[in-house]
Coordinates of C-alpha atoms (C1' of nucleotides) in Angstrom, one line a residue:
Chain A
M2 CA 52.8 49.5 -9.1
V3 CA 53.8 50.1 -12.9
R4 CA 57.4 49.0 -13.2
R5 CA 58.9 47.6 -17.0
T6 CA 62.3 47.4 -16.3
R7 CA 63.9 44.5 -18.2
A8 CA 64.4 43.2 -14.5
A9 CA 61.7 44.2 -13.2
M10 CA 60.0 42.0 -15.7
E11 CA 62.0 38.7 -15.1
A12 CA 61.3 39.8 -11.5
T13 CA 57.4 39.0 -11.9
R14 CA 58.2 35.9 -13.8
A15 CA 60.1 34.7 -10.6
T16 CA 57.7 36.2 -8.3
L17 CA 54.5 34.4 -10.2
L18 CA 56.3 31.0 -10.1
A19 CA 57.3 31.2 -6.7
T20 CA 53.9 32.3 -5.4
A21 CA 52.5 29.5 -7.2
R22 CA 55.0 26.9 -6.2
R23 CA 54.2 28.0 -2.4
V24 CA 50.1 27.8 -3.1
F25 CA 50.2 24.5 -5.0
G26 CA 51.8 22.8 -2.3
E27 CA 49.3 24.3 0.5
R28 CA 46.2 24.1 -1.1
G29 CA 46.7 21.9 -4.6
Y30 CA 46.2 23.0 -7.9
A31 CA 42.5 22.0 -8.5
D32 CA 41.2 24.5 -5.4
T33 CA 43.8 27.1 -6.2
S34 CA 42.0 30.5 -8.0
M35 CA 44.4 32.4 -10.2
D36 CA 42.9 35.4 -9.0
D37 CA 43.9 34.6 -5.2
L38 CA 46.7 33.3 -6.4
T39 CA 48.0 36.5 -8.4
A40 CA 46.7 38.8 -5.5
Q41 CA 49.3 37.3 -3.3
A42 CA 52.0 38.0 -5.8
G43 CA 50.7 41.3 -5.8
L44 CA 49.7 41.1 -9.4
T45 CA 46.8 40.2 -11.4
R46 CA 46.0 37.5 -14.2
G47 CA 47.4 39.6 -16.8
A48 CA 50.9 38.5 -16.0
L49 CA 50.2 35.2 -15.4
Y50 CA 48.4 34.6 -18.8
H51 CA 51.1 36.6 -20.7
H52 CA 53.9 34.9 -19.4
F53 CA 52.3 31.3 -18.7
G54 CA 49.4 31.1 -21.4
D55 CA 47.1 29.3 -19.0
K56 CA 47.3 28.1 -15.3
K57 CA 48.6 24.4 -16.9
G58 CA 51.1 26.4 -18.0
L59 CA 52.3 27.9 -14.9
L60 CA 51.9 24.2 -13.5
A61 CA 54.1 23.0 -15.7
A62 CA 57.0 25.6 -15.0
V63 CA 56.6 25.2 -11.4
V64 CA 57.3 21.5 -11.9
E65 CA 59.9 21.7 -14.0
Q66 CA 61.7 24.1 -11.4
I67 CA 61.2 21.9 -8.6
D68 CA 62.0 18.7 -10.6
A69 CA 65.3 20.7 -11.6
E70 CA 66.0 21.1 -8.0
T71 CA 65.4 17.5 -6.8
D72 CA 67.5 16.0 -9.4
L73 CA 70.4 18.4 -8.4
R74 CA 69.8 17.4 -4.3
L75 CA 69.8 13.7 -5.6
Q76 CA 73.1 13.8 -7.6
A77 CA 74.7 15.1 -4.8
I78 CA 73.8 12.4 -2.9
S79 CA 74.4 9.4 -5.4
G80 CA 78.1 11.4 -6.9
T81 CA 79.9 11.7 -3.8
A82 CA 79.3 7.4 -3.3
E83 CA 82.3 5.6 -4.0
D84 CA 80.9 2.3 -5.0
A85 CA 78.6 2.6 -7.8
W86 CA 76.3 0.4 -6.3
Q87 CA 75.8 1.7 -3.0
G88 CA 75.3 5.5 -4.3
F89 CA 72.6 4.1 -6.5
C90 CA 71.0 2.6 -3.2
D91 CA 71.3 5.7 -1.7
R92 CA 69.6 7.9 -3.8
C93 CA 66.6 5.6 -3.9
R94 CA 66.5 6.1 -0.3
A95 CA 67.2 9.5 -0.4
Y96 CA 64.3 10.0 -3.1
L97 CA 62.1 8.0 -1.0
E98 CA 62.6 10.8 2.0
M99 CA 62.5 13.4 -0.3
A100 CA 59.3 12.0 -2.0
L101 CA 57.7 12.6 1.6
E102 CA 57.8 16.7 1.3
P103 CA 54.8 18.2 1.1
E104 CA 55.8 20.3 -2.0
I105 CA 57.0 17.4 -4.1
Q106 CA 54.2 15.2 -2.9
R107 CA 51.1 17.4 -3.9
I108 CA 52.2 19.5 -7.1
V109 CA 54.7 17.0 -8.8
L110 CA 53.2 13.3 -7.6
R111 CA 49.5 14.2 -7.2
D112 CA 48.6 17.1 -9.4
A113 CA 51.4 16.8 -12.1
R114 CA 50.2 13.8 -13.2
A115 CA 46.7 14.3 -13.5
V116 CA 46.8 17.3 -15.5
L117 CA 50.0 17.4 -16.9
G118 CA 49.2 13.9 -18.4
G119 CA 50.6 10.4 -16.9
T120 CA 53.8 10.3 -18.5
L121 CA 55.2 13.9 -17.5
P122 CA 56.7 14.0 -21.0
N123 CA 59.4 17.3 -20.1
S124 CA 58.9 18.2 -16.5
Q125 CA 60.0 15.4 -14.1
R126 CA 62.6 14.1 -16.8
H127 CA 65.3 14.8 -15.1
C128 CA 64.8 12.6 -12.3
I129 CA 64.1 9.5 -14.1
A130 CA 66.5 10.2 -16.5
S131 CA 69.3 10.3 -13.9
M132 CA 68.5 7.3 -12.3
Q133 CA 68.1 5.8 -15.8
R134 CA 71.6 6.8 -16.5
L135 CA 72.9 5.3 -13.4
I136 CA 71.3 2.0 -14.0
D137 CA 72.9 2.1 -17.1
N138 CA 76.2 2.7 -15.9
L139 CA 75.7 -0.4 -13.5
I140 CA 74.5 -2.5 -15.9
Q141 CA 77.7 -1.5 -18.4
Q142 CA 79.8 -2.4 -15.1
G143 CA 78.2 -5.9 -14.9
V144 CA 77.1 -4.8 -11.6
V145 CA 73.5 -5.2 -12.6
A146 CA 71.7 -7.6 -14.7
Q147 CA 70.9 -7.2 -18.3
A148 CA 67.5 -5.2 -18.9
D149 CA 65.9 -2.1 -19.6
P150 CA 67.0 1.0 -18.0
R151 CA 64.1 2.8 -18.6
A152 CA 61.8 0.2 -17.2
L153 CA 63.6 -0.4 -14.1
A154 CA 64.2 3.2 -13.5
L155 CA 60.2 3.8 -13.8
L156 CA 59.3 1.0 -11.9
I157 CA 61.7 1.7 -8.8
Y158 CA 60.3 5.4 -9.1
G159 CA 56.7 4.6 -9.7
G160 CA 57.0 2.3 -6.4
L161 CA 58.9 4.9 -4.1
A162 CA 56.5 7.7 -4.8
E163 CA 53.5 5.3 -3.8
T164 CA 55.2 4.1 -0.6
A165 CA 56.0 7.7 0.1
F166 CA 52.2 8.1 0.3
W167 CA 51.6 5.5 2.6
I168 CA 54.2 6.7 5.0
A169 CA 53.3 10.4 5.0
E170 CA 49.9 9.7 5.5
E171 CA 51.2 8.2 9.3
D172 CA 51.9 11.2 11.6
D173 CA 55.2 9.4 12.8
G174 CA 56.3 8.2 9.8
N175 CA 59.8 6.6 10.9
V176 CA 58.5 3.6 11.4
R177 CA 56.8 2.9 8.1
L178 CA 60.2 4.6 6.2
A179 CA 62.2 2.0 8.0
Q180 CA 59.8 -0.4 6.5
G181 CA 59.9 1.0 3.3
A182 CA 63.7 1.2 3.1
A183 CA 64.1 -2.3 4.0
A184 CA 61.1 -3.1 1.2
L185 CA 63.3 -1.7 -1.0
K186 CA 66.5 -3.2 -0.3
L187 CA 65.0 -6.1 -1.1
L188 CA 63.6 -5.6 -4.4
L189 CA 66.8 -3.5 -5.3
R190 CA 68.8 -6.8 -4.7
G191 CA 67.3 -8.5 -7.4
M192 CA 68.4 -6.4 -9.9
L193 CA 71.8 -7.5 -9.3
V194 CA 73.8 -10.1 -11.0
E195 CA 74.8 -12.1 -7.9
P196 CA 71.6 -11.1 -6.2
G197 CA 72.6 -13.6 -2.9
S198 CA 76.0 -11.5 -2.5
S199 CA 73.9 -8.4 -1.0
Chain B
M22 CA 10.4 10.5 -18.1
V23 CA 9.4 10.2 -14.2
R24 CA 9.8 6.8 -12.9
R25 CA 10.2 6.1 -9.6
T26 CA 9.8 2.5 -8.8
R27 CA 12.2 1.1 -6.3
A28 CA 13.7 -0.5 -8.7
A29 CA 13.8 2.3 -11.4
M30 CA 15.9 4.2 -8.2
E31 CA 18.7 1.8 -8.6
A32 CA 18.4 1.9 -12.4
T33 CA 18.8 5.5 -11.9
R34 CA 22.1 5.1 -9.7
A35 CA 23.4 2.3 -12.3
T36 CA 22.9 4.4 -14.8
L37 CA 24.5 7.1 -13.8
L38 CA 27.6 5.0 -12.4
A39 CA 27.8 3.5 -15.8
T40 CA 27.7 6.9 -17.6
A41 CA 30.5 8.5 -15.5
R42 CA 32.6 5.3 -15.7
R43 CA 32.6 5.8 -19.8
V44 CA 32.8 9.9 -20.0
F45 CA 35.1 9.8 -17.0
G46 CA 37.3 7.0 -19.0
E47 CA 37.3 9.0 -22.6
R48 CA 37.7 12.7 -21.4
G49 CA 39.0 12.5 -17.8
Y50 CA 37.6 13.8 -14.6
A51 CA 38.5 17.7 -15.0
D52 CA 36.7 18.2 -18.6
T53 CA 33.5 16.4 -17.6
S54 CA 30.9 18.9 -17.1
M55 CA 28.1 17.5 -14.9
D56 CA 25.5 18.4 -17.1
D57 CA 26.5 16.9 -20.1
L58 CA 27.2 13.7 -18.0
T59 CA 23.8 13.2 -16.5
A60 CA 22.1 14.4 -20.1
Q61 CA 24.1 11.3 -21.8
A62 CA 22.5 9.4 -19.2
G63 CA 18.9 10.7 -19.8
L64 CA 18.8 12.5 -16.5
T65 CA 19.4 15.9 -14.9
R66 CA 22.1 16.9 -12.3
G67 CA 19.2 16.6 -9.5
A68 CA 19.5 12.9 -9.4
L69 CA 23.2 13.0 -9.4
Y70 CA 23.7 15.3 -6.6
H71 CA 21.0 13.1 -4.8
H72 CA 22.7 9.8 -5.2
F73 CA 26.3 10.9 -4.7
G74 CA 26.7 14.3 -2.8
D75 CA 28.7 15.7 -5.3
K76 CA 31.3 15.3 -8.3
K77 CA 33.8 13.8 -6.0
G78 CA 31.6 11.8 -4.6
L79 CA 30.7 10.4 -8.2
L80 CA 34.4 9.6 -8.9
A81 CA 34.7 8.0 -5.8
A82 CA 31.8 5.5 -6.7
V83 CA 33.6 4.7 -10.3
V84 CA 36.8 4.1 -8.7
E85 CA 35.2 1.5 -5.6
Q86 CA 33.5 -0.4 -8.8
I87 CA 36.7 -0.7 -11.2
D88 CA 38.8 -1.6 -7.8
A89 CA 36.5 -4.4 -7.0
E90 CA 35.9 -5.5 -10.5
T91 CA 39.6 -5.3 -10.8
D92 CA 40.5 -7.4 -7.8
L93 CA 38.2 -10.1 -9.0
R94 CA 40.1 -10.0 -12.1
L95 CA 43.5 -10.4 -10.2
Q96 CA 42.2 -12.9 -8.0
A97 CA 41.0 -15.1 -10.8
I98 CA 44.6 -15.1 -12.1
S99 CA 46.7 -15.8 -9.0
G100 CA 44.0 -18.1 -7.6
T101 CA 44.3 -20.5 -10.2
A102 CA 48.1 -21.3 -9.8
E103 CA 49.8 -24.1 -8.1
D104 CA 52.6 -22.3 -7.0
A105 CA 52.1 -20.0 -4.7
W106 CA 55.2 -17.6 -5.6
Q107 CA 54.3 -18.1 -9.8
G108 CA 51.1 -17.1 -8.9
F109 CA 51.9 -13.9 -7.3
C110 CA 54.1 -13.5 -10.3
D111 CA 51.5 -13.8 -12.5
R112 CA 49.5 -11.6 -10.7
C113 CA 52.4 -8.9 -11.1
R114 CA 52.3 -9.4 -14.9
A115 CA 48.6 -9.1 -15.0
Y116 CA 48.4 -5.8 -13.3
L117 CA 50.8 -4.6 -15.5
E118 CA 48.6 -5.6 -18.4
M119 CA 45.8 -4.3 -16.7
A120 CA 47.0 -0.7 -16.2
L121 CA 47.4 -0.5 -19.5
E122 CA 43.5 -0.5 -20.5
P123 CA 42.5 3.5 -20.7
E124 CA 39.7 3.1 -18.0
I125 CA 41.9 2.1 -15.0
Q126 CA 44.9 4.4 -16.2
R127 CA 42.9 7.3 -16.8
I128 CA 40.2 6.8 -14.1
V129 CA 42.3 5.5 -11.0
L130 CA 45.7 6.1 -11.8
R131 CA 45.2 9.7 -13.2
D132 CA 42.4 11.1 -11.7
A133 CA 41.5 9.3 -8.7
R134 CA 45.0 9.8 -6.7
A135 CA 44.8 13.6 -7.3
V136 CA 41.3 14.7 -6.6
L137 CA 40.5 11.9 -4.1
G138 CA 44.0 12.2 -2.6
G139 CA 47.4 10.3 -2.4
T140 CA 46.3 7.0 -0.9
L141 CA 43.0 6.8 -1.8
P142 CA 41.8 5.8 1.4
N143 CA 38.4 3.9 0.4
S144 CA 39.0 2.9 -2.8
Q145 CA 41.7 0.8 -4.6
R146 CA 41.7 -1.1 -1.3
H147 CA 40.6 -4.2 -2.4
C148 CA 43.6 -4.5 -4.8
I149 CA 46.5 -3.7 -2.8
A150 CA 45.1 -5.7 0.6
S151 CA 45.0 -8.5 -1.9
M152 CA 48.6 -8.2 -3.4
Q153 CA 49.5 -7.6 0.4
R154 CA 47.6 -10.7 1.6
L155 CA 49.4 -12.9 -1.0
I156 CA 52.8 -11.2 0.4
D157 CA 52.3 -12.0 3.8
N158 CA 51.1 -16.1 3.0
L159 CA 54.6 -16.2 1.3
I160 CA 56.8 -14.7 4.1
Q161 CA 55.1 -17.0 6.1
Q162 CA 55.7 -19.8 4.0
G163 CA 59.2 -18.7 4.0
V164 CA 59.4 -18.3 0.6
V165 CA 59.7 -14.3 0.7
A166 CA 62.3 -12.4 2.8
Q167 CA 60.7 -11.0 6.0
A168 CA 59.9 -7.6 5.3
D169 CA 56.8 -5.5 6.1
P170 CA 53.8 -6.9 3.6
R171 CA 52.3 -3.8 3.1
A172 CA 55.4 -1.9 1.7
L173 CA 56.1 -4.6 -0.6
A174 CA 52.9 -4.3 -2.3
L175 CA 53.1 -0.7 -2.5
L176 CA 56.4 -0.2 -3.6
I177 CA 55.3 -3.1 -6.7
Y178 CA 52.2 -1.5 -7.2
G179 CA 53.4 2.2 -7.5
G180 CA 56.3 0.5 -10.0
L181 CA 53.7 -1.0 -12.0
A182 CA 51.4 1.7 -12.3
E183 CA 54.2 4.4 -13.2
T184 CA 55.6 1.6 -15.9
A185 CA 52.0 1.3 -17.3
F186 CA 52.1 5.0 -18.2
W187 CA 55.1 4.4 -20.4
I188 CA 54.1 1.2 -22.2
A189 CA 50.9 3.0 -23.2
E190 CA 52.4 6.0 -24.3
E191 CA 53.7 4.2 -27.1
D192 CA 51.8 3.1 -30.3
D193 CA 52.9 -0.6 -30.2
G194 CA 53.1 -1.1 -26.7
N195 CA 54.5 -4.7 -26.8
V196 CA 58.2 -4.0 -27.1
R197 CA 57.7 -2.1 -23.7
L198 CA 55.5 -4.2 -22.0
A199 CA 58.0 -7.2 -22.8
Q200 CA 60.8 -4.7 -21.2
G201 CA 58.8 -3.8 -18.4
A202 CA 57.9 -7.5 -17.3
A203 CA 61.6 -8.5 -17.6
A204 CA 62.7 -6.0 -15.4
L205 CA 59.8 -6.7 -13.0
K206 CA 60.8 -10.2 -12.9
L207 CA 64.4 -9.2 -11.8
L208 CA 63.3 -6.8 -9.0
L209 CA 60.6 -9.6 -7.7
R210 CA 63.0 -12.1 -7.6
G211 CA 65.0 -9.9 -5.1
M212 CA 62.1 -10.7 -2.4
L213 CA 63.0 -14.5 -2.4
V214 CA 64.4 -15.4 0.5
E215 CA 67.1 -17.9 -1.9
P216 CA 67.0 -15.3 -4.7
G217 CA 69.7 -16.7 -6.7
S218 CA 67.1 -19.6 -7.2
S219 CA 65.0 -18.1 -9.8
Chain C
dA25 C1' 62.2 62.1 -30.9
dC26 C1' 59.1 58.5 -33.3
dT27 C1' 57.5 53.7 -34.2
dG28 C1' 57.1 49.3 -32.8
dA29 C1' 56.7 45.7 -29.7
dT30 C1' 56.0 44.3 -24.6
dT31 C1' 54.0 44.2 -20.3
dC32 C1' 50.5 44.2 -17.4
dA33 C1' 45.9 45.7 -16.2
dT34 C1' 40.8 45.9 -16.6
dA35 C1' 36.6 44.6 -18.7
dC36 C1' 33.7 40.6 -20.2
dG37 C1' 31.5 36.3 -21.6
dG38 C1' 30.7 32.1 -20.7
dG39 C1' 30.5 27.6 -18.5
dC40 C1' 30.6 24.6 -14.3
dT41 C1' 29.7 23.5 -9.9
dG42 C1' 26.4 23.4 -5.5
dT43 C1' 22.3 24.6 -3.1
dA44 C1' 17.8 25.8 -2.6
dT45 C1' 13.4 24.9 -3.8
dC46 C1' 9.4 22.8 -5.6
dT47 C1' 7.1 18.5 -7.4
dA48 C1' 5.4 14.2 -7.9
dT49 C1' 5.4 9.9 -6.6
dT50 C1' 6.2 5.5 -3.2
dG51 C1' 5.9 3.4 0.9
dC52 C1' 3.8 3.1 5.2
dC53 C1' 0.3 2.7 8.9
dC54 C1' -4.0 3.0 10.5
Chain D
dG30 C1' -8.4 2.0 1.1
dG31 C1' -7.0 7.1 2.3
dG32 C1' -3.7 10.2 4.6
dC33 C1' 1.1 11.3 5.9
dA34 C1' 5.8 11.6 5.7
dA35 C1' 9.9 11.0 2.9
dT36 C1' 12.0 10.6 -1.1
dA37 C1' 13.1 10.7 -6.2
dG38 C1' 14.8 13.9 -9.2
dA39 C1' 14.0 18.6 -11.9
dT40 C1' 14.6 23.3 -12.1
dA41 C1' 16.2 27.7 -10.9
dC42 C1' 19.6 30.4 -8.6
dA43 C1' 23.8 32.6 -7.3
dG44 C1' 28.5 32.3 -7.4
dC45 C1' 33.4 31.4 -8.6
dC46 C1' 36.6 30.8 -12.3
dC47 C1' 39.0 30.5 -16.7
dG48 C1' 40.5 32.6 -21.0
dT49 C1' 40.3 36.4 -24.3
dA50 C1' 39.8 40.7 -25.6
dT51 C1' 40.9 45.3 -25.6
dG52 C1' 43.6 49.1 -23.5
dA53 C1' 47.5 51.5 -21.5
dA54 C1' 51.9 52.6 -20.1
dT55 C1' 56.6 51.7 -20.9
dC56 C1' 61.0 50.0 -23.5
dA57 C1' 64.0 49.2 -27.5
dG58 C1' 65.7 50.9 -31.9
dT59 C1' 67.0 54.3 -35.3

DNA sequence: ACTGATTCATACGGGCTGTATCTATTGCCC
DNA sequence: GGGCAATAGATACAGCCCGTATGAATCAGT
């Protein structure tokens, strides 16, 4: 199969990305061989190293894609709410549920941190940045108490990710999901200027 | 160097563990070769595979050790406080600072999750279990609102870990540490039965 | 149509992991 | 105290995987 039109070239990149996303999600980054992965995509490692540089580069591209999608899905939730505070709470809850999806859990929350570094400078940027903006707005509106929005966003985001692992290890996670959501509600109300009114 | 007394055997294990702890902390798990590691300990891989089974087993033992030490250090803090709630807050703050230490950050928070699994069933158990017990007591005393202690502990623990990465990436993390601690204080007060009184 | 650049395949070298084998010493039991 | 099983740990081996270097085929521009 040797086709090299401009369209076919971008198709190659997309195929590689989609295959990597699937295989990384199933087997994890470390247990995935680049020979197997490219073979499943009907290509060889030559294409991969040309488009993504190395294995880490491929993972970074996958994480970038997942993060962008996740952020879009979350914005659809927090954007529709009438009340800004309620929209924020809904978004947190929605993230907790999305963090249960095997793809996000394994690729973004497990492998990406170890391979790409602690803070994930480029990727996973959108989700946290969006949450930070939401918080910032709430502070401006006088709903949330004065604090660094970034610190708050990270505190919440990290907590949700950790809790998601705990929920996901249970066969029927519905009980734990409810418990996690309830506990989340408690912590979130502390951010309010008037915590008692929640 | 062939010495095989019972004492020397345990010394071998301890040497391997200490070397692994140092090298994993410096270079990270993935970039550490077992040949190099054992050579630095004055041994060969034969000893390593005999005592720990495989590379993951060695990491698990290191994490176990670090977690136990961390828990002891934290208990020393929360145990001395007069007020149980204040002791709990101090412990959270202390954990935030300890999560800045390169050894804990790289080995426990970065590599361990990816290599050993999301929830770290055995290791890292002590720290969270202790925090869970503290929360449980506070709920029993009517200080903290009714909620699942485990979910609360994970929410806080995960948030602190994530925030620690953000603090550590800054050269002088004192500003961010203060911001993180302030944001933490907000979230924690939400747990109280009477959040306004904090 | 010719030239340079690009896409992707193939071939190669090096390193790392895990296992199997082997030796020597230790502890146990008589 | 001597023989024997068990174990600590070194050495050798096979296999896998990654990254790079090389090469061929096609596309773009003039």
